[in-house]
Short mmCIF file of C-alpha atoms in Angstrom, two decimals:
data_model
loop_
_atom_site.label_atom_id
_atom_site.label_comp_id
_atom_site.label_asym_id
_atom_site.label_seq_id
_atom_site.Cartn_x
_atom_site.Cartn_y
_atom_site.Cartn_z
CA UNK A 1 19.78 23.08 27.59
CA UNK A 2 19.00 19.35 28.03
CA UNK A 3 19.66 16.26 25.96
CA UNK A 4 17.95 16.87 22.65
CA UNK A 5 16.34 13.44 21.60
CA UNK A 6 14.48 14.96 18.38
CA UNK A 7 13.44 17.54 16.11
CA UNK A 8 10.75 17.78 13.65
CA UNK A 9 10.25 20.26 11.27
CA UNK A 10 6.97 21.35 9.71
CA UNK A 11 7.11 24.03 7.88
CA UNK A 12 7.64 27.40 9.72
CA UNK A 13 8.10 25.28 13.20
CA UNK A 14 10.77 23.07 14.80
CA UNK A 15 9.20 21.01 17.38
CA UNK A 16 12.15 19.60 19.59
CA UNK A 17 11.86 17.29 22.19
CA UNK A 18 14.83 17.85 25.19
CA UNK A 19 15.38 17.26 28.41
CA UNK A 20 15.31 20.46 29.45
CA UNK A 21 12.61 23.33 29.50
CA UNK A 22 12.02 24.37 32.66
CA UNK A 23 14.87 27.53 32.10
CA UNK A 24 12.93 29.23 29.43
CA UNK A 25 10.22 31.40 31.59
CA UNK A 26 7.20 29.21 29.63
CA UNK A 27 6.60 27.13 32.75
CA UNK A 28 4.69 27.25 35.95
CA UNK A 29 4.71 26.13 38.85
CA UNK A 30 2.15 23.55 38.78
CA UNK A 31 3.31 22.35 35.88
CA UNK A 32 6.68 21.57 37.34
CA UNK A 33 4.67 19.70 40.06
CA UNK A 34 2.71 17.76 37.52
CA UNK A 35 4.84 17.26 34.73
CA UNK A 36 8.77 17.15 35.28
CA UNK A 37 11.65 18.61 33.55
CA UNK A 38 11.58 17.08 29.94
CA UNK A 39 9.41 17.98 27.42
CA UNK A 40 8.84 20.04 23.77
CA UNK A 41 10.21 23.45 22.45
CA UNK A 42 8.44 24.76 19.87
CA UNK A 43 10.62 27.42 17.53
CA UNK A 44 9.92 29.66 14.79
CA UNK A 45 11.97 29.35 12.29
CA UNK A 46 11.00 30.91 9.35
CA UNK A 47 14.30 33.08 10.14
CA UNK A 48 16.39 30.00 9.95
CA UNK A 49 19.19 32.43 10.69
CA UNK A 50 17.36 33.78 13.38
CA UNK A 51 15.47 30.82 15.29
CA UNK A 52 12.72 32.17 17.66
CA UNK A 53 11.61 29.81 20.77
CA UNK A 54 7.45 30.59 21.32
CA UNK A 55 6.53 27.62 23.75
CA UNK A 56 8.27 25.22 26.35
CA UNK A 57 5.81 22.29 27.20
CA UNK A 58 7.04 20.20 30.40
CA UNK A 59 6.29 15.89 29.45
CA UNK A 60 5.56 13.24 32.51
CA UNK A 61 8.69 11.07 31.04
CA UNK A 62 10.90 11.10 28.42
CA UNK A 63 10.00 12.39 25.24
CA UNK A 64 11.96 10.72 21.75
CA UNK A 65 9.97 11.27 18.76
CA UNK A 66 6.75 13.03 18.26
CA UNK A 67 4.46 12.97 15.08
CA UNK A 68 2.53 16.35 13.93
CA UNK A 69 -0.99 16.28 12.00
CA UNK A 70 -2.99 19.24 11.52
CA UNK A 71 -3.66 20.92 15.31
CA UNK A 72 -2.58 17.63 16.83
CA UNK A 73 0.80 16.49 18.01
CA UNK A 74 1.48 12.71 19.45
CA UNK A 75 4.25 12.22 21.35
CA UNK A 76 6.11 9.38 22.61
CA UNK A 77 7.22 9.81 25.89
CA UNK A 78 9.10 7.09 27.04
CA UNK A 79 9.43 5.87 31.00
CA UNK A 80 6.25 6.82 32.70
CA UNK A 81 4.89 9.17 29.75
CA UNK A 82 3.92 6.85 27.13
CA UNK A 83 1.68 8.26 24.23
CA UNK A 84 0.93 12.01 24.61
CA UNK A 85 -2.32 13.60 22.38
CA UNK A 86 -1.34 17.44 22.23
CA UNK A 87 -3.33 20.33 21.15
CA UNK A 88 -1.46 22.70 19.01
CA UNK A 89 -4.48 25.13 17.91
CA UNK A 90 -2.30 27.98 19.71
CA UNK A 91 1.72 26.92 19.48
CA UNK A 92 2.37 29.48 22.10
CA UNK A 93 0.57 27.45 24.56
CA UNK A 94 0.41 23.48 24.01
CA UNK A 95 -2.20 21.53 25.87
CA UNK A 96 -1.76 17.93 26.69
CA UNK A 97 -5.59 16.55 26.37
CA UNK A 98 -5.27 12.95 25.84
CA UNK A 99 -2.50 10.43 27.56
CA UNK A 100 -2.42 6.34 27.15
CA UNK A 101 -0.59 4.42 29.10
CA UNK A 102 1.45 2.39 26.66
CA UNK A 103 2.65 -1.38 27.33
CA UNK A 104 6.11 -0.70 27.24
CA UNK A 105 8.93 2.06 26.26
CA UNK A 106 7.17 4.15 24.35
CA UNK A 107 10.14 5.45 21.65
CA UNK A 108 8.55 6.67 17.87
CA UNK A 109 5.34 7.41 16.70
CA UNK A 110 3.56 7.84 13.50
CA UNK A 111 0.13 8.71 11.96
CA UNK A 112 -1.03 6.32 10.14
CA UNK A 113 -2.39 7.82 6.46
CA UNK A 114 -6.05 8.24 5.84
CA UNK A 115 -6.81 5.01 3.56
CA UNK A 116 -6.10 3.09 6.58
CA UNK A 117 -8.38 0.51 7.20
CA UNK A 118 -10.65 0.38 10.27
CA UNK A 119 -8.88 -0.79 13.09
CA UNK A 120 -10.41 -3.71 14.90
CA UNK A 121 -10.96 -3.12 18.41
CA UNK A 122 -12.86 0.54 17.68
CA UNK A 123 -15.48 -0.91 16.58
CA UNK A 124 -18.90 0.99 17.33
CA UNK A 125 -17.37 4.00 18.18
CA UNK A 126 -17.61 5.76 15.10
CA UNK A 127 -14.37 7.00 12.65
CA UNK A 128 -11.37 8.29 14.99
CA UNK A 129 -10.03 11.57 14.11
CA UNK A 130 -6.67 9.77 13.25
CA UNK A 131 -4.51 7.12 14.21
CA UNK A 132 -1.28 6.26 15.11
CA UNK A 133 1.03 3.49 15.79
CA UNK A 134 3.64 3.55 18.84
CA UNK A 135 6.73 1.90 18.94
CA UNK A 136 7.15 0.42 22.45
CA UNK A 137 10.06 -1.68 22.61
CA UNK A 138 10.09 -5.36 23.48
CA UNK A 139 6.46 -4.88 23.75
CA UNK A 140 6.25 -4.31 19.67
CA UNK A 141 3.78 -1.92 18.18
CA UNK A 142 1.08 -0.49 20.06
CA UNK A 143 -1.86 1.32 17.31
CA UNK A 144 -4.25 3.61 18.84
CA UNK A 145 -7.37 5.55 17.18
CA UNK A 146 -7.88 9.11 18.24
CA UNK A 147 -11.31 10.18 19.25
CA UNK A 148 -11.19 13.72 19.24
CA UNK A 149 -8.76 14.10 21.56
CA UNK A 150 -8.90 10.77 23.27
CA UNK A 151 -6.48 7.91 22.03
CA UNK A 152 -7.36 4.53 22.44
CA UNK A 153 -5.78 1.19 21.80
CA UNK A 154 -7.02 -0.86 18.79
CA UNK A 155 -4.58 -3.63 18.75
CA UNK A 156 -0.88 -4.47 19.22
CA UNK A 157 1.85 -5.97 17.02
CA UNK A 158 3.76 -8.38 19.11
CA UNK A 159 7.50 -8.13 17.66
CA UNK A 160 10.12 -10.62 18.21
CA UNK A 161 12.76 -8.21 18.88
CA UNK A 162 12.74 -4.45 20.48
CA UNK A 163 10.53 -2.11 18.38
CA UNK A 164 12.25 1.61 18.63
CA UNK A 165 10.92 2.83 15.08
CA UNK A 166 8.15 3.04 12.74
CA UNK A 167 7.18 4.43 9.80
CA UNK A 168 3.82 4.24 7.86
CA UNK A 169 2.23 4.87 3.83
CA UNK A 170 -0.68 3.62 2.23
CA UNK A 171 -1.78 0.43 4.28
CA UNK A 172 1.90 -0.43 5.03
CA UNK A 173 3.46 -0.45 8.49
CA UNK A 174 7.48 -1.01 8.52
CA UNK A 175 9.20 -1.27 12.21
CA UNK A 176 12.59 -1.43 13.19
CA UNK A 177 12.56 -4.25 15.26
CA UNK A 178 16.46 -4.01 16.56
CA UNK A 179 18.15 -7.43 15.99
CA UNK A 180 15.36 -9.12 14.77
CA UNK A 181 15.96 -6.56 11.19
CA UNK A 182 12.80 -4.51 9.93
CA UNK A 183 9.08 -6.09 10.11
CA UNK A 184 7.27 -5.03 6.61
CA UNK A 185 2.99 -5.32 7.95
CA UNK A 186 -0.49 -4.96 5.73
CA UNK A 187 -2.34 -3.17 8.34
CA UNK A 188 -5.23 -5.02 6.32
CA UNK A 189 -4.24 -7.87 8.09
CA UNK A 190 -1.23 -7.42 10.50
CA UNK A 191 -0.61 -10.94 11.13
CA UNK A 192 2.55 -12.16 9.09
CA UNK A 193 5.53 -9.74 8.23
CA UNK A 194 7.44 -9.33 5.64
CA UNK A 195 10.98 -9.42 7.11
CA UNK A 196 14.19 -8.00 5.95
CA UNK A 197 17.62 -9.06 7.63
CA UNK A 198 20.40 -6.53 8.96
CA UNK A 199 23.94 -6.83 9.31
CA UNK A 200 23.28 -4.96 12.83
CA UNK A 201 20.25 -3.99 14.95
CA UNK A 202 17.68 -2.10 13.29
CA UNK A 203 17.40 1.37 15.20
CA UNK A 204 15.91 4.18 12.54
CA UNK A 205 13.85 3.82 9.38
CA UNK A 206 12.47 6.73 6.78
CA UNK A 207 10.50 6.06 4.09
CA UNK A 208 10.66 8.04 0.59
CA UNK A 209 7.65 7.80 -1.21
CA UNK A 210 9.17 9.13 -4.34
CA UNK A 211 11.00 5.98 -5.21
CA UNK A 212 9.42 3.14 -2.58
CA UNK A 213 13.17 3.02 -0.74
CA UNK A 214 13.25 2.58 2.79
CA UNK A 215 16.39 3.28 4.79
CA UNK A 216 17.03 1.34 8.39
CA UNK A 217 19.84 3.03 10.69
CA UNK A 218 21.72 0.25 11.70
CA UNK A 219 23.44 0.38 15.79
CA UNK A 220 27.32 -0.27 14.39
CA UNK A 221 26.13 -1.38 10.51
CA UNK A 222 25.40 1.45 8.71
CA UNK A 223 22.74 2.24 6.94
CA UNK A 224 20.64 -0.79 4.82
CA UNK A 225 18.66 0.33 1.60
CA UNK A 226 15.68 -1.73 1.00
CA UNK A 227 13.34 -1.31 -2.40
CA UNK A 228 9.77 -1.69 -0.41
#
């Protein structure tokens, strides 16, 4: 119904992130009240033929990319939204339970893997349940550890241009950093990048693991191959 910023798909379930859900009969009242119009469809498709919508979850601002591990969902929710912790245990009936205030436009997320090492400003409080990094514009990269339910901020990744993607494997962080081309980081020690050059701003990146390329949506250049 809305403008459709993303979609996901894991296996039986399209999670798509619009800018409209309040139509669908999923939302109440309060919820309007709290929340706002925007937000995440959830759809079964194991019909693909046959797609069937089970949940409509309203968002405080304006949801672009959103990151699925195990029972969890993160979110980013650009504008006033920033980075959303949701509880998927039942998919008929998502429950935000954690929300951090990010430092600027919160546009992509991604879980960081497993090997990933500790992350410095968590220290003391024990192994987080995951973590994630947050692409926040011309604030950089924003990387949080999940505690339980609770995300909080380990450090930040100060870009020189305006972060709107990441992707993460192994102990490698890649951003698209828009003009300033696509920032390769050792989350071991997240100081100096790696940094590739684009034709045109850097706006996308996905990662295959099967051959170690990385592809960067360019604005008006096409897409850039880079062996990573």
């Amino acid at each position: 119904e809305g403008f459709t910023r993303h979609g996901e798909l894991i296996g039986d379930r399209l999670y798509v992130l619009d800018g409209e859900v309040l139509d669908q009969g999923f939302v109440t009242n309060w919820q309007v009240a709290e929340l706002g119009s925007t937000g995440l469809r959830i759809f079964d498709v194991a019909d693909p033929a046959n797609p069937v919508l089970i949940c409509a979850m309203p968002t405080p601002g304006r949801p672009s990319d959103i990151a699925v591990s195990g029972d969890l969902a993160f979110i980013a929710d650009g504008g006033t939204g920033g980075l959303l912790v949701v509880d998927l245990a039942d998919p008929t009936s998502p429950v935000i339970t954690g929300i951090a205030e990010t430092r600027g436009l919160a546009s992509a997320v991604a879980v960081l893997p497993d090997n990933e090492p500790p992350s410095p400003g968590t220290a003391g409080r024990g192994l987080p349940s995951a973590r994630v990094a947050v692409a926040d514009g011309a604030d950089g990269v924003s990387v949080y550890g999940i505690f339980g339910t609770i995300p909080d901020q380990a450090f930040a990744i100060d870009t020189d241009g305006l972060a709107t993607d990441v992707v993460a494997w192994d102990t490698t962080l890649a951003v698209a950093d828009g003009w300033n081309g696509v920032l390769i980081y050792d989350l071991n020690n997240p100081i100096e990048p790696f940094h590739f050059s684009v034709a045109n701003s850097a706006v996308s990146l996905t990662h295959d693991a099967s051959n170690g390329l990385l592809y960067a949506a360019q604005a008006m250049g096409g897409v850039a191959v880079f062996d990573v």
